[in-house]
Amino acid sequence: MKTRLSLIASMCLLAAAATSFAAEVAPVMDSKSCDPPKYPKAALMNEETGTVGMGFLVGTDGKVVESKVEKSSGSKSLDKAALSALSQCKFKPGSKDGKAEQLWSKVDFVWKLE
């Protein structure tokens, strides 16, 4: 009986804790608002490829407030070009509990030669 009561109390505490977390919705990129990055000439000549992992903070107005490379492609020029292109994009801002809020999100950009 004591174990059952303890289990019920624990479940109630978990339920209360779960409802206290804010419902968070990540920012969404408006793909029509941004052009793909241009391949830097030097990187193209050197046949550089790779994936840039970027983190970015989107403001309540849908503009990129801050961005950073979280995982380099191995080429500084490819990383810089990807960050530059991302900063020009517009987003539907993220939200917490239905209210627009500045939120961080992540995106990968793959550079490949065709």
PDB file of N, CA and C in Angstrom:
ATOM      1  N   MET A   1       0.827  -1.188   0.000  1.00  0.00           N
ATOM      2  CA  MET A   1       0.000   0.000   0.000  1.00  0.00           C
ATOM      3  C   MET A   1       0.875   1.257   0.000  1.00  0.00           C
ATOM      4  N   LYS A   2       1.935   1.228   0.836  1.00  0.00           N
ATOM      5  CA  LYS A   2       2.822   2.378   0.929  1.00  0.00           C
ATOM      6  C   LYS A   2       3.526   2.604  -0.408  1.00  0.00           C
ATOM      7  N   THR A   3       3.957   1.537  -1.091  1.00  0.00           N
ATOM      8  CA  THR A   3       4.619   1.638  -2.387  1.00  0.00           C
ATOM      9  C   THR A   3       3.657   2.200  -3.426  1.00  0.00           C
ATOM     10  N   ARG A   4       2.416   1.730  -3.393  1.00  0.00           N
ATOM     11  CA  ARG A   4       1.409   2.194  -4.354  1.00  0.00           C
ATOM     12  C   ARG A   4       1.141   3.680  -4.162  1.00  0.00           C
ATOM     13  N   LEU A   5       1.021   4.154  -2.940  1.00  0.00           N
ATOM     14  CA  LEU A   5       0.791   5.554  -2.644  1.00  0.00           C
ATOM     15  C   LEU A   5       1.973   6.392  -3.101  1.00  0.00           C
ATOM     16  N   SER A   6       3.180   5.895  -2.886  1.00  0.00           N
ATOM     17  CA  SER A   6       4.393   6.586  -3.310  1.00  0.00           C
ATOM     18  C   SER A   6       4.440   6.703  -4.833  1.00  0.00           C
ATOM     19  N   LEU A   7       4.058   5.624  -5.517  1.00  0.00           N
ATOM     20  CA  LEU A   7       4.044   5.613  -6.973  1.00  0.00           C
ATOM     21  C   LEU A   7       3.035   6.623  -7.506  1.00  0.00           C
ATOM     22  N   ILE A   8       1.857   6.683  -6.903  1.00  0.00           N
ATOM     23  CA  ILE A   8       0.824   7.635  -7.324  1.00  0.00           C
ATOM     24  C   ILE A   8       1.307   9.068  -7.105  1.00  0.00           C
ATOM     25  N   ALA A   9       1.935   9.331  -5.979  1.00  0.00           N
ATOM     26  CA  ALA A   9       2.452  10.665  -5.688  1.00  0.00           C
ATOM     27  C   ALA A   9       3.535  11.054  -6.690  1.00  0.00           C
ATOM     28  N   SER A  10       4.398  10.110  -7.044  1.00  0.00           N
ATOM     29  CA  SER A  10       5.451  10.377  -8.017  1.00  0.00           C
ATOM     30  C   SER A  10       4.863  10.689  -9.386  1.00  0.00           C
ATOM     31  N   MET A  11       3.828   9.955  -9.790  1.00  0.00           N
ATOM     32  CA  MET A  11       3.192  10.185 -11.083  1.00  0.00           C
ATOM     33  C   MET A  11       2.535  11.563 -11.120  1.00  0.00           C
ATOM     34  N   CYS A  12       1.934  11.980 -10.020  1.00  0.00           N
ATOM     35  CA  CYS A  12       1.314  13.309  -9.957  1.00  0.00           C
ATOM     36  C   CYS A  12       2.364  14.397 -10.086  1.00  0.00           C
ATOM     37  N   LEU A  13       3.507  14.216  -9.421  1.00  0.00           N
ATOM     38  CA  LEU A  13       4.587  15.195  -9.517  1.00  0.00           C
ATOM     39  C   LEU A  13       5.130  15.272 -10.939  1.00  0.00           C
ATOM     40  N   LEU A  14       5.282  14.121 -11.596  1.00  0.00           N
ATOM     41  CA  LEU A  14       5.761  14.110 -12.984  1.00  0.00           C
ATOM     42  C   LEU A  14       4.769  14.799 -13.906  1.00  0.00           C
ATOM     43  N   ALA A  15       3.501  14.583 -13.703  1.00  0.00           N
ATOM     44  CA  ALA A  15       2.473  15.219 -14.531  1.00  0.00           C
ATOM     45  C   ALA A  15       2.504  16.733 -14.339  1.00  0.00           C
ATOM     46  N   ALA A  16       2.653  17.179 -13.107  1.00  0.00           N
ATOM     47  CA  ALA A  16       2.716  18.615 -12.826  1.00  0.00           C
ATOM     48  C   ALA A  16       3.966  19.234 -13.449  1.00  0.00           C
ATOM     49  N   ALA A  17       5.087  18.535 -13.376  1.00  0.00           N
ATOM     50  CA  ALA A  17       6.330  19.039 -13.967  1.00  0.00           C
ATOM     51  C   ALA A  17       6.217  19.122 -15.480  1.00  0.00           C
ATOM     52  N   ALA A  18       5.584  18.154 -16.099  1.00  0.00           N
ATOM     53  CA  ALA A  18       5.451  18.134 -17.554  1.00  0.00           C
ATOM     54  C   ALA A  18       4.608  19.307 -18.042  1.00  0.00           C
ATOM     55  N   THR A  19       3.575  19.682 -17.300  1.00  0.00           N
ATOM     56  CA  THR A  19       2.724  20.786 -17.736  1.00  0.00           C
ATOM     57  C   THR A  19       3.396  22.136 -17.521  1.00  0.00           C
ATOM     58  N   SER A  20       4.439  22.208 -16.706  1.00  0.00           N
ATOM     59  CA  SER A  20       5.095  23.483 -16.459  1.00  0.00           C
ATOM     60  C   SER A  20       6.101  23.849 -17.553  1.00  0.00           C
ATOM     61  N   PHE A  21       6.486  22.893 -18.429  1.00  0.00           N
ATOM     62  CA  PHE A  21       7.398  23.194 -19.517  1.00  0.00           C
ATOM     63  C   PHE A  21       6.658  23.963 -20.599  1.00  0.00           C
ATOM     64  N   ALA A  22       7.308  24.983 -21.142  1.00  0.00           N
ATOM     65  CA  ALA A  22       6.690  25.799 -22.182  1.00  0.00           C
ATOM     66  C   ALA A  22       6.638  25.043 -23.504  1.00  0.00           C
ATOM     67  N   ALA A  23       5.547  25.206 -24.231  1.00  0.00           N
ATOM     68  CA  ALA A  23       5.438  24.628 -25.568  1.00  0.00           C
ATOM     69  C   ALA A  23       6.253  25.521 -26.501  1.00  0.00           C
ATOM     70  N   GLU A  24       7.321  24.966 -27.060  1.00  0.00           N
ATOM     71  CA  GLU A  24       8.238  25.747 -27.889  1.00  0.00           C
ATOM     72  C   GLU A  24       8.153  25.289 -29.337  1.00  0.00           C
ATOM     73  N   VAL A  25       8.047  26.266 -30.249  1.00  0.00           N
ATOM     74  CA  VAL A  25       8.006  25.996 -31.676  1.00  0.00           C
ATOM     75  C   VAL A  25       9.212  26.685 -32.310  1.00  0.00           C
ATOM     76  N   ALA A  26      10.022  25.922 -33.031  1.00  0.00           N
ATOM     77  CA  ALA A  26      11.245  26.449 -33.641  1.00  0.00           C
ATOM     78  C   ALA A  26      10.926  27.382 -34.806  1.00  0.00           C
ATOM     79  N   PRO A  27      11.847  28.324 -35.096  1.00  0.00           N
ATOM     80  CA  PRO A  27      11.678  29.186 -36.267  1.00  0.00           C
ATOM     81  C   PRO A  27      11.657  28.351 -37.549  1.00  0.00           C
ATOM     82  N   VAL A  28      10.948  28.850 -38.567  1.00  0.00           N
ATOM     83  CA  VAL A  28      10.849  28.153 -39.851  1.00  0.00           C
ATOM     84  C   VAL A  28      11.331  29.087 -40.958  1.00  0.00           C
ATOM     85  N   MET A  29      12.278  28.590 -41.778  1.00  0.00           N
ATOM     86  CA  MET A  29      12.839  29.394 -42.849  1.00  0.00           C
ATOM     87  C   MET A  29      11.830  29.571 -43.986  1.00  0.00           C
ATOM     88  N   ASP A  30      11.738  30.801 -44.488  1.00  0.00           N
ATOM     89  CA  ASP A  30      10.942  31.082 -45.673  1.00  0.00           C
ATOM     90  C   ASP A  30      11.880  30.898 -46.862  1.00  0.00           C
ATOM     91  N   SER A  31      11.819  29.741 -47.492  1.00  0.00           N
ATOM     92  CA  SER A  31      12.776  29.399 -48.544  1.00  0.00           C
ATOM     93  C   SER A  31      12.724  30.353 -49.736  1.00  0.00           C
ATOM     94  N   LYS A  32      11.617  31.040 -49.931  1.00  0.00           N
ATOM     95  CA  LYS A  32      11.500  31.997 -51.033  1.00  0.00           C
ATOM     96  C   LYS A  32      12.237  33.301 -50.741  1.00  0.00           C
ATOM     97  N   SER A  33      12.572  33.534 -49.482  1.00  0.00           N
ATOM     98  CA  SER A  33      13.172  34.805 -49.087  1.00  0.00           C
ATOM     99  C   SER A  33      14.692  34.819 -49.187  1.00  0.00           C
ATOM    100  N   CYS A  34      15.303  33.680 -49.464  1.00  0.00           N
ATOM    101  CA  CYS A  34      16.767  33.682 -49.485  1.00  0.00           C
ATOM    102  C   CYS A  34      17.313  32.920 -50.687  1.00  0.00           C
ATOM    103  N   ASP A  35      18.394  33.459 -51.189  1.00  0.00           N
ATOM    104  CA  ASP A  35      19.076  32.822 -52.312  1.00  0.00           C
ATOM    105  C   ASP A  35      20.106  31.848 -51.769  1.00  0.00           C
ATOM    106  N   PRO A  36      20.352  30.766 -52.493  1.00  0.00           N
ATOM    107  CA  PRO A  36      21.397  29.842 -52.044  1.00  0.00           C
ATOM    108  C   PRO A  36      22.756  30.542 -52.099  1.00  0.00           C
ATOM    109  N   PRO A  37      23.666  30.146 -51.220  1.00  0.00           N
ATOM    110  CA  PRO A  37      24.990  30.773 -51.231  1.00  0.00           C
ATOM    111  C   PRO A  37      25.698  30.523 -52.558  1.00  0.00           C
ATOM    112  N   LYS A  38      26.504  31.490 -52.957  1.00  0.00           N
ATOM    113  CA  LYS A  38      27.303  31.333 -54.169  1.00  0.00           C
ATOM    114  C   LYS A  38      28.615  30.647 -53.802  1.00  0.00           C
ATOM    115  N   TYR A  39      29.027  29.705 -54.643  1.00  0.00           N
ATOM    116  CA  TYR A  39      30.282  28.981 -54.401  1.00  0.00           C
ATOM    117  C   TYR A  39      31.438  29.975 -54.502  1.00  0.00           C
ATOM    118  N   PRO A  40      32.241  30.145 -53.469  1.00  0.00           N
ATOM    119  CA  PRO A  40      33.395  31.048 -53.560  1.00  0.00           C
ATOM    120  C   PRO A  40      34.356  30.570 -54.654  1.00  0.00           C
ATOM    121  N   LYS A  41      34.866  31.513 -55.448  1.00  0.00           N
ATOM    122  CA  LYS A  41      35.713  31.161 -56.593  1.00  0.00           C
ATOM    123  C   LYS A  41      36.917  30.307 -56.196  1.00  0.00           C
ATOM    124  N   ALA A  42      37.606  30.701 -55.122  1.00  0.00           N
ATOM    125  CA  ALA A  42      38.797  29.948 -54.695  1.00  0.00           C
ATOM    126  C   ALA A  42      38.419  28.523 -54.287  1.00  0.00           C
ATOM    127  N   ALA A  43      37.299  28.374 -53.585  1.00  0.00           N
ATOM    128  CA  ALA A  43      36.847  27.048 -53.157  1.00  0.00           C
ATOM    129  C   ALA A  43      36.466  26.206 -54.372  1.00  0.00           C
ATOM    130  N   LEU A  44      35.877  26.835 -55.363  1.00  0.00           N
ATOM    131  CA  LEU A  44      35.500  26.141 -56.592  1.00  0.00           C
ATOM    132  C   LEU A  44      36.742  25.672 -57.344  1.00  0.00           C
ATOM    133  N   MET A  45      37.723  26.554 -57.446  1.00  0.00           N
ATOM    134  CA  MET A  45      38.973  26.210 -58.149  1.00  0.00           C
ATOM    135  C   MET A  45      39.720  25.088 -57.437  1.00  0.00           C
ATOM    136  N   ASN A  46      39.652  25.074 -56.108  1.00  0.00           N
ATOM    137  CA  ASN A  46      40.327  24.045 -55.312  1.00  0.00           C
ATOM    138  C   ASN A  46      39.460  22.808 -55.101  1.00  0.00           C
ATOM    139  N   GLU A  47      38.268  22.811 -55.702  1.00  0.00           N
ATOM    140  CA  GLU A  47      37.318  21.705 -55.602  1.00  0.00           C
ATOM    141  C   GLU A  47      36.998  21.334 -54.154  1.00  0.00           C
ATOM    142  N   GLU A  48      36.791  22.361 -53.336  1.00  0.00           N
ATOM    143  CA  GLU A  48      36.463  22.151 -51.923  1.00  0.00           C
ATOM    144  C   GLU A  48      34.982  21.812 -51.785  1.00  0.00           C
ATOM    145  N   THR A  49      34.674  20.857 -50.931  1.00  0.00           N
ATOM    146  CA  THR A  49      33.305  20.461 -50.625  1.00  0.00           C
ATOM    147  C   THR A  49      33.186  20.252 -49.120  1.00  0.00           C
ATOM    148  N   GLY A  50      31.976  20.067 -48.648  1.00  0.00           N
ATOM    149  CA  GLY A  50      31.774  19.773 -47.230  1.00  0.00           C
ATOM    150  C   GLY A  50      30.430  20.265 -46.745  1.00  0.00           C
ATOM    151  N   THR A  51      30.152  19.982 -45.494  1.00  0.00           N
ATOM    152  CA  THR A  51      28.894  20.384 -44.867  1.00  0.00           C
ATOM    153  C   THR A  51      29.180  21.360 -43.732  1.00  0.00           C
ATOM    154  N   VAL A  52      28.485  22.482 -43.755  1.00  0.00           N
ATOM    155  CA  VAL A  52      28.603  23.489 -42.710  1.00  0.00           C
ATOM    156  C   VAL A  52      27.397  23.335 -41.783  1.00  0.00           C
ATOM    157  N   GLY A  53      27.643  23.101 -40.504  1.00  0.00           N
ATOM    158  CA  GLY A  53      26.579  23.071 -39.506  1.00  0.00           C
ATOM    159  C   GLY A  53      26.521  24.428 -38.829  1.00  0.00           C
ATOM    160  N   MET A  54      25.374  25.096 -38.942  1.00  0.00           N
ATOM    161  CA  MET A  54      25.248  26.455 -38.406  1.00  0.00           C
ATOM    162  C   MET A  54      24.149  26.549 -37.359  1.00  0.00           C
ATOM    163  N   GLY A  55      24.382  27.376 -36.368  1.00  0.00           N
ATOM    164  CA  GLY A  55      23.374  27.722 -35.384  1.00  0.00           C
ATOM    165  C   GLY A  55      23.011  29.173 -35.619  1.00  0.00           C
ATOM    166  N   PHE A  56      21.739  29.527 -35.446  1.00  0.00           N
ATOM    167  CA  PHE A  56      21.341  30.911 -35.676  1.00  0.00           C
ATOM    168  C   PHE A  56      20.205  31.296 -34.745  1.00  0.00           C
ATOM    169  N   LEU A  57      20.234  32.555 -34.348  1.00  0.00           N
ATOM    170  CA  LEU A  57      19.220  33.116 -33.465  1.00  0.00           C
ATOM    171  C   LEU A  57      18.281  33.960 -34.315  1.00  0.00           C
ATOM    172  N   VAL A  58      17.005  33.623 -34.286  1.00  0.00           N
ATOM    173  CA  VAL A  58      16.005  34.353 -35.060  1.00  0.00           C
ATOM    174  C   VAL A  58      15.215  35.250 -34.117  1.00  0.00           C
ATOM    175  N   GLY A  59      15.142  36.542 -34.474  1.00  0.00           N
ATOM    176  CA  GLY A  59      14.403  37.504 -33.668  1.00  0.00           C
ATOM    177  C   GLY A  59      12.902  37.391 -33.887  1.00  0.00           C
ATOM    178  N   THR A  60      12.150  38.131 -33.102  1.00  0.00           N
ATOM    179  CA  THR A  60      10.695  38.102 -33.209  1.00  0.00           C
ATOM    180  C   THR A  60      10.204  38.711 -34.520  1.00  0.00           C
ATOM    181  N   ASP A  61      11.085  39.454 -35.206  1.00  0.00           N
ATOM    182  CA  ASP A  61      10.721  40.027 -36.504  1.00  0.00           C
ATOM    183  C   ASP A  61      11.041  39.082 -37.664  1.00  0.00           C
ATOM    184  N   GLY A  62      11.601  37.898 -37.360  1.00  0.00           N
ATOM    185  CA  GLY A  62      11.909  36.917 -38.394  1.00  0.00           C
ATOM    186  C   GLY A  62      13.271  37.088 -39.039  1.00  0.00           C
ATOM    187  N   LYS A  63      14.068  38.017 -38.535  1.00  0.00           N
ATOM    188  CA  LYS A  63      15.412  38.236 -39.078  1.00  0.00           C
ATOM    189  C   LYS A  63      16.450  37.524 -38.218  1.00  0.00           C
ATOM    190  N   VAL A  64      17.556  37.128 -38.864  1.00  0.00           N
ATOM    191  CA  VAL A  64      18.644  36.483 -38.139  1.00  0.00           C
ATOM    192  C   VAL A  64      19.380  37.549 -37.326  1.00  0.00           C
ATOM    193  N   VAL A  65      19.428  37.342 -36.022  1.00  0.00           N
ATOM    194  CA  VAL A  65      20.072  38.269 -35.107  1.00  0.00           C
ATOM    195  C   VAL A  65      21.560  37.917 -34.950  1.00  0.00           C
ATOM    196  N   GLU A  66      21.827  36.623 -34.905  1.00  0.00           N
ATOM    197  CA  GLU A  66      23.194  36.132 -34.697  1.00  0.00           C
ATOM    198  C   GLU A  66      23.306  34.757 -35.344  1.00  0.00           C
ATOM    199  N   SER A  67      24.504  34.473 -35.859  1.00  0.00           N
ATOM    200  CA  SER A  67      24.722  33.136 -36.425  1.00  0.00           C
ATOM    201  C   SER A  67      26.152  32.712 -36.153  1.00  0.00           C
ATOM    202  N   LYS A  68      26.370  31.393 -36.156  1.00  0.00           N
ATOM    203  CA  LYS A  68      27.704  30.876 -35.884  1.00  0.00           C
ATOM    204  C   LYS A  68      27.874  29.515 -36.540  1.00  0.00           C
ATOM    205  N   VAL A  69      29.120  29.191 -36.861  1.00  0.00           N
ATOM    206  CA  VAL A  69      29.442  27.868 -37.394  1.00  0.00           C
ATOM    207  C   VAL A  69      29.608  26.935 -36.205  1.00  0.00           C
ATOM    208  N   GLU A  70      28.831  25.872 -36.176  1.00  0.00           N
ATOM    209  CA  GLU A  70      28.946  24.881 -35.115  1.00  0.00           C
ATOM    210  C   GLU A  70      29.795  23.699 -35.561  1.00  0.00           C
ATOM    211  N   LYS A  71      29.803  23.437 -36.868  1.00  0.00           N
ATOM    212  CA  LYS A  71      30.636  22.373 -37.415  1.00  0.00           C
ATOM    213  C   LYS A  71      31.131  22.853 -38.774  1.00  0.00           C
ATOM    214  N   SER A  72      32.430  23.010 -38.887  1.00  0.00           N
ATOM    215  CA  SER A  72      33.025  23.540 -40.110  1.00  0.00           C
ATOM    216  C   SER A  72      33.011  22.518 -41.243  1.00  0.00           C
ATOM    217  N   SER A  73      32.945  23.038 -42.448  1.00  0.00           N
ATOM    218  CA  SER A  73      33.049  22.204 -43.650  1.00  0.00           C
ATOM    219  C   SER A  73      34.499  21.817 -43.896  1.00  0.00           C
ATOM    220  N   GLY A  74      35.408  22.484 -43.204  1.00  0.00           N
ATOM    221  CA  GLY A  74      36.835  22.300 -43.439  1.00  0.00           C
ATOM    222  C   GLY A  74      37.408  23.409 -44.305  1.00  0.00           C
ATOM    223  N   SER A  75      36.537  24.280 -44.799  1.00  0.00           N
ATOM    224  CA  SER A  75      36.945  25.408 -45.642  1.00  0.00           C
ATOM    225  C   SER A  75      36.373  26.694 -45.059  1.00  0.00           C
ATOM    226  N   LYS A  76      37.250  27.622 -44.688  1.00  0.00           N
ATOM    227  CA  LYS A  76      36.776  28.885 -44.111  1.00  0.00           C
ATOM    228  C   LYS A  76      35.916  29.660 -45.103  1.00  0.00           C
ATOM    229  N   SER A  77      36.270  29.616 -46.386  1.00  0.00           N
ATOM    230  CA  SER A  77      35.494  30.374 -47.367  1.00  0.00           C
ATOM    231  C   SER A  77      34.094  29.782 -47.560  1.00  0.00           C
ATOM    232  N   LEU A  78      33.958  28.460 -47.522  1.00  0.00           N
ATOM    233  CA  LEU A  78      32.639  27.840 -47.626  1.00  0.00           C
ATOM    234  C   LEU A  78      31.803  28.152 -46.386  1.00  0.00           C
ATOM    235  N   ASP A  79      32.431  28.092 -45.216  1.00  0.00           N
ATOM    236  CA  ASP A  79      31.724  28.405 -43.968  1.00  0.00           C
ATOM    237  C   ASP A  79      31.218  29.845 -43.991  1.00  0.00           C
ATOM    238  N   LYS A  80      32.089  30.772 -44.395  1.00  0.00           N
ATOM    239  CA  LYS A  80      31.736  32.196 -44.427  1.00  0.00           C
ATOM    240  C   LYS A  80      30.611  32.470 -45.427  1.00  0.00           C
ATOM    241  N   ALA A  81      30.676  31.859 -46.597  1.00  0.00           N
ATOM    242  CA  ALA A  81      29.636  32.053 -47.615  1.00  0.00           C
ATOM    243  C   ALA A  81      28.286  31.528 -47.135  1.00  0.00           C
ATOM    244  N   ALA A  82      28.281  30.393 -46.458  1.00  0.00           N
ATOM    245  CA  ALA A  82      27.028  29.824 -45.940  1.00  0.00           C
ATOM    246  C   ALA A  82      26.428  30.731 -44.867  1.00  0.00           C
ATOM    247  N   LEU A  83      27.263  31.235 -43.955  1.00  0.00           N
ATOM    248  CA  LEU A  83      26.773  32.141 -42.905  1.00  0.00           C
ATOM    249  C   LEU A  83      26.216  33.422 -43.509  1.00  0.00           C
ATOM    250  N   SER A  84      26.906  33.950 -44.497  1.00  0.00           N
ATOM    251  CA  SER A  84      26.475  35.183 -45.148  1.00  0.00           C
ATOM    252  C   SER A  84      25.109  35.005 -45.810  1.00  0.00           C
ATOM    253  N   ALA A  85      24.933  33.905 -46.525  1.00  0.00           N
ATOM    254  CA  ALA A  85      23.654  33.645 -47.187  1.00  0.00           C
ATOM    255  C   ALA A  85      22.540  33.453 -46.163  1.00  0.00           C
ATOM    256  N   LEU A  86      22.817  32.740 -45.088  1.00  0.00           N
ATOM    257  CA  LEU A  86      21.818  32.492 -44.051  1.00  0.00           C
ATOM    258  C   LEU A  86      21.345  33.801 -43.417  1.00  0.00           C
ATOM    259  N   SER A  87      22.262  34.739 -43.236  1.00  0.00           N
ATOM    260  CA  SER A  87      21.905  35.996 -42.573  1.00  0.00           C
ATOM    261  C   SER A  87      20.933  36.831 -43.407  1.00  0.00           C
ATOM    262  N   GLN A  88      20.793  36.538 -44.703  1.00  0.00           N
ATOM    263  CA  GLN A  88      19.875  37.267 -45.575  1.00  0.00           C
ATOM    264  C   GLN A  88      18.469  36.664 -45.580  1.00  0.00           C
ATOM    265  N   CYS A  89      18.314  35.492 -45.018  1.00  0.00           N
ATOM    266  CA  CYS A  89      17.028  34.792 -45.046  1.00  0.00           C
ATOM    267  C   CYS A  89      16.044  35.374 -44.041  1.00  0.00           C
ATOM    268  N   LYS A  90      14.776  35.203 -44.343  1.00  0.00           N
ATOM    269  CA  LYS A  90      13.702  35.586 -43.428  1.00  0.00           C
ATOM    270  C   LYS A  90      13.080  34.299 -42.878  1.00  0.00           C
ATOM    271  N   PHE A  91      12.540  34.407 -41.683  1.00  0.00           N
ATOM    272  CA  PHE A  91      11.966  33.259 -40.996  1.00  0.00           C
ATOM    273  C   PHE A  91      10.610  33.611 -40.409  1.00  0.00           C
ATOM    274  N   LYS A  92       9.818  32.578 -40.203  1.00  0.00           N
ATOM    275  CA  LYS A  92       8.648  32.724 -39.340  1.00  0.00           C
ATOM    276  C   LYS A  92       9.235  32.547 -37.950  1.00  0.00           C
ATOM    277  N   PRO A  93       9.098  33.556 -37.084  1.00  0.00           N
ATOM    278  CA  PRO A  93       9.747  33.467 -35.772  1.00  0.00           C
ATOM    279  C   PRO A  93       9.268  32.274 -34.953  1.00  0.00           C
ATOM    280  N   GLY A  94      10.141  31.821 -34.078  1.00  0.00           N
ATOM    281  CA  GLY A  94       9.765  30.767 -33.153  1.00  0.00           C
ATOM    282  C   GLY A  94       8.863  31.326 -32.073  1.00  0.00           C
ATOM    283  N   SER A  95       8.294  30.427 -31.283  1.00  0.00           N
ATOM    284  CA  SER A  95       7.398  30.893 -30.229  1.00  0.00           C
ATOM    285  C   SER A  95       7.469  29.967 -29.015  1.00  0.00           C
ATOM    286  N   LYS A  96       7.086  30.531 -27.885  1.00  0.00           N
ATOM    287  CA  LYS A  96       6.909  29.779 -26.649  1.00  0.00           C
ATOM    288  C   LYS A  96       5.515  30.091 -26.143  1.00  0.00           C
ATOM    289  N   ASP A  97       4.749  29.040 -25.918  1.00  0.00           N
ATOM    290  CA  ASP A  97       3.367  29.174 -25.461  1.00  0.00           C
ATOM    291  C   ASP A  97       2.558  30.123 -26.347  1.00  0.00           C
ATOM    292  N   GLY A  98       2.801  30.065 -27.664  1.00  0.00           N
ATOM    293  CA  GLY A  98       2.034  30.861 -28.620  1.00  0.00           C
ATOM    294  C   GLY A  98       2.498  32.291 -28.796  1.00  0.00           C
ATOM    295  N   LYS A  99       3.533  32.701 -28.066  1.00  0.00           N
ATOM    296  CA  LYS A  99       4.025  34.076 -28.139  1.00  0.00           C
ATOM    297  C   LYS A  99       5.378  34.077 -28.863  1.00  0.00           C
ATOM    298  N   ALA A 100       5.517  34.942 -29.896  1.00  0.00           N
ATOM    299  CA  ALA A 100       6.774  35.028 -30.649  1.00  0.00           C
ATOM    300  C   ALA A 100       7.921  35.346 -29.700  1.00  0.00           C
ATOM    301  N   GLU A 101       9.035  34.644 -29.914  1.00  0.00           N
ATOM    302  CA  GLU A 101      10.198  34.818 -29.050  1.00  0.00           C
ATOM    303  C   GLU A 101      11.480  34.547 -29.840  1.00  0.00           C
ATOM    304  N   GLN A 102      12.577  35.197 -29.439  1.00  0.00           N
ATOM    305  CA  GLN A 102      13.874  34.903 -30.045  1.00  0.00           C
ATOM    306  C   GLN A 102      14.270  33.480 -29.678  1.00  0.00           C
ATOM    307  N   LEU A 103      14.584  32.682 -30.695  1.00  0.00           N
ATOM    308  CA  LEU A 103      14.982  31.301 -30.428  1.00  0.00           C
ATOM    309  C   LEU A 103      16.134  30.902 -31.342  1.00  0.00           C
ATOM    310  N   TRP A 104      16.982  30.011 -30.837  1.00  0.00           N
ATOM    311  CA  TRP A 104      18.074  29.436 -31.620  1.00  0.00           C
ATOM    312  C   TRP A 104      17.555  28.236 -32.397  1.00  0.00           C
ATOM    313  N   SER A 105      18.113  28.059 -33.570  1.00  0.00           N
ATOM    314  CA  SER A 105      17.808  26.896 -34.382  1.00  0.00           C
ATOM    315  C   SER A 105      19.091  26.476 -35.093  1.00  0.00           C
ATOM    316  N   LYS A 106      19.028  25.368 -35.821  1.00  0.00           N
ATOM    317  CA  LYS A 106      20.217  24.850 -36.507  1.00  0.00           C
ATOM    318  C   LYS A 106      19.867  24.474 -37.936  1.00  0.00           C
ATOM    319  N   VAL A 107      20.869  24.562 -38.792  1.00  0.00           N
ATOM    320  CA  VAL A 107      20.700  24.126 -40.179  1.00  0.00           C
ATOM    321  C   VAL A 107      22.061  23.685 -40.715  1.00  0.00           C
ATOM    322  N   ASP A 108      22.049  22.708 -41.596  1.00  0.00           N
ATOM    323  CA  ASP A 108      23.254  22.250 -42.277  1.00  0.00           C
ATOM    324  C   ASP A 108      23.160  22.677 -43.736  1.00  0.00           C
ATOM    325  N   PHE A 109      24.283  23.109 -44.292  1.00  0.00           N
ATOM    326  CA  PHE A 109      24.336  23.395 -45.718  1.00  0.00           C
ATOM    327  C   PHE A 109      25.437  22.536 -46.325  1.00  0.00           C
ATOM    328  N   VAL A 110      25.083  21.824 -47.372  1.00  0.00           N
ATOM    329  CA  VAL A 110      26.038  20.905 -48.019  1.00  0.00           C
ATOM    330  C   VAL A 110      26.565  21.558 -49.290  1.00  0.00           C
ATOM    331  N   TRP A 111      27.885  21.678 -49.360  1.00  0.00           N
ATOM    332  CA  TRP A 111      28.562  22.172 -50.556  1.00  0.00           C
ATOM    333  C   TRP A 111      29.045  20.950 -51.336  1.00  0.00           C
ATOM    334  N   LYS A 112      28.605  20.856 -52.604  1.00  0.00           N
ATOM    335  CA  LYS A 112      29.087  19.771 -53.436  1.00  0.00           C
ATOM    336  C   LYS A 112      29.239  20.261 -54.869  1.00  0.00           C
ATOM    337  N   LEU A 113      30.180  19.667 -55.569  1.00  0.00           N
ATOM    338  CA  LEU A 113      30.420  20.012 -56.968  1.00  0.00           C
ATOM    339  C   LEU A 113      29.620  19.077 -57.858  1.00  0.00           C
ATOM    340  N   GLU A 114      29.056  19.623 -58.908  1.00  0.00           N
ATOM    341  CA  GLU A 114      28.275  18.788 -59.818  1.00  0.00           C
ATOM    342  C   GLU A 114      28.854  18.799 -61.200  1.00  0.00           C
TER     343      GLU A 114
END
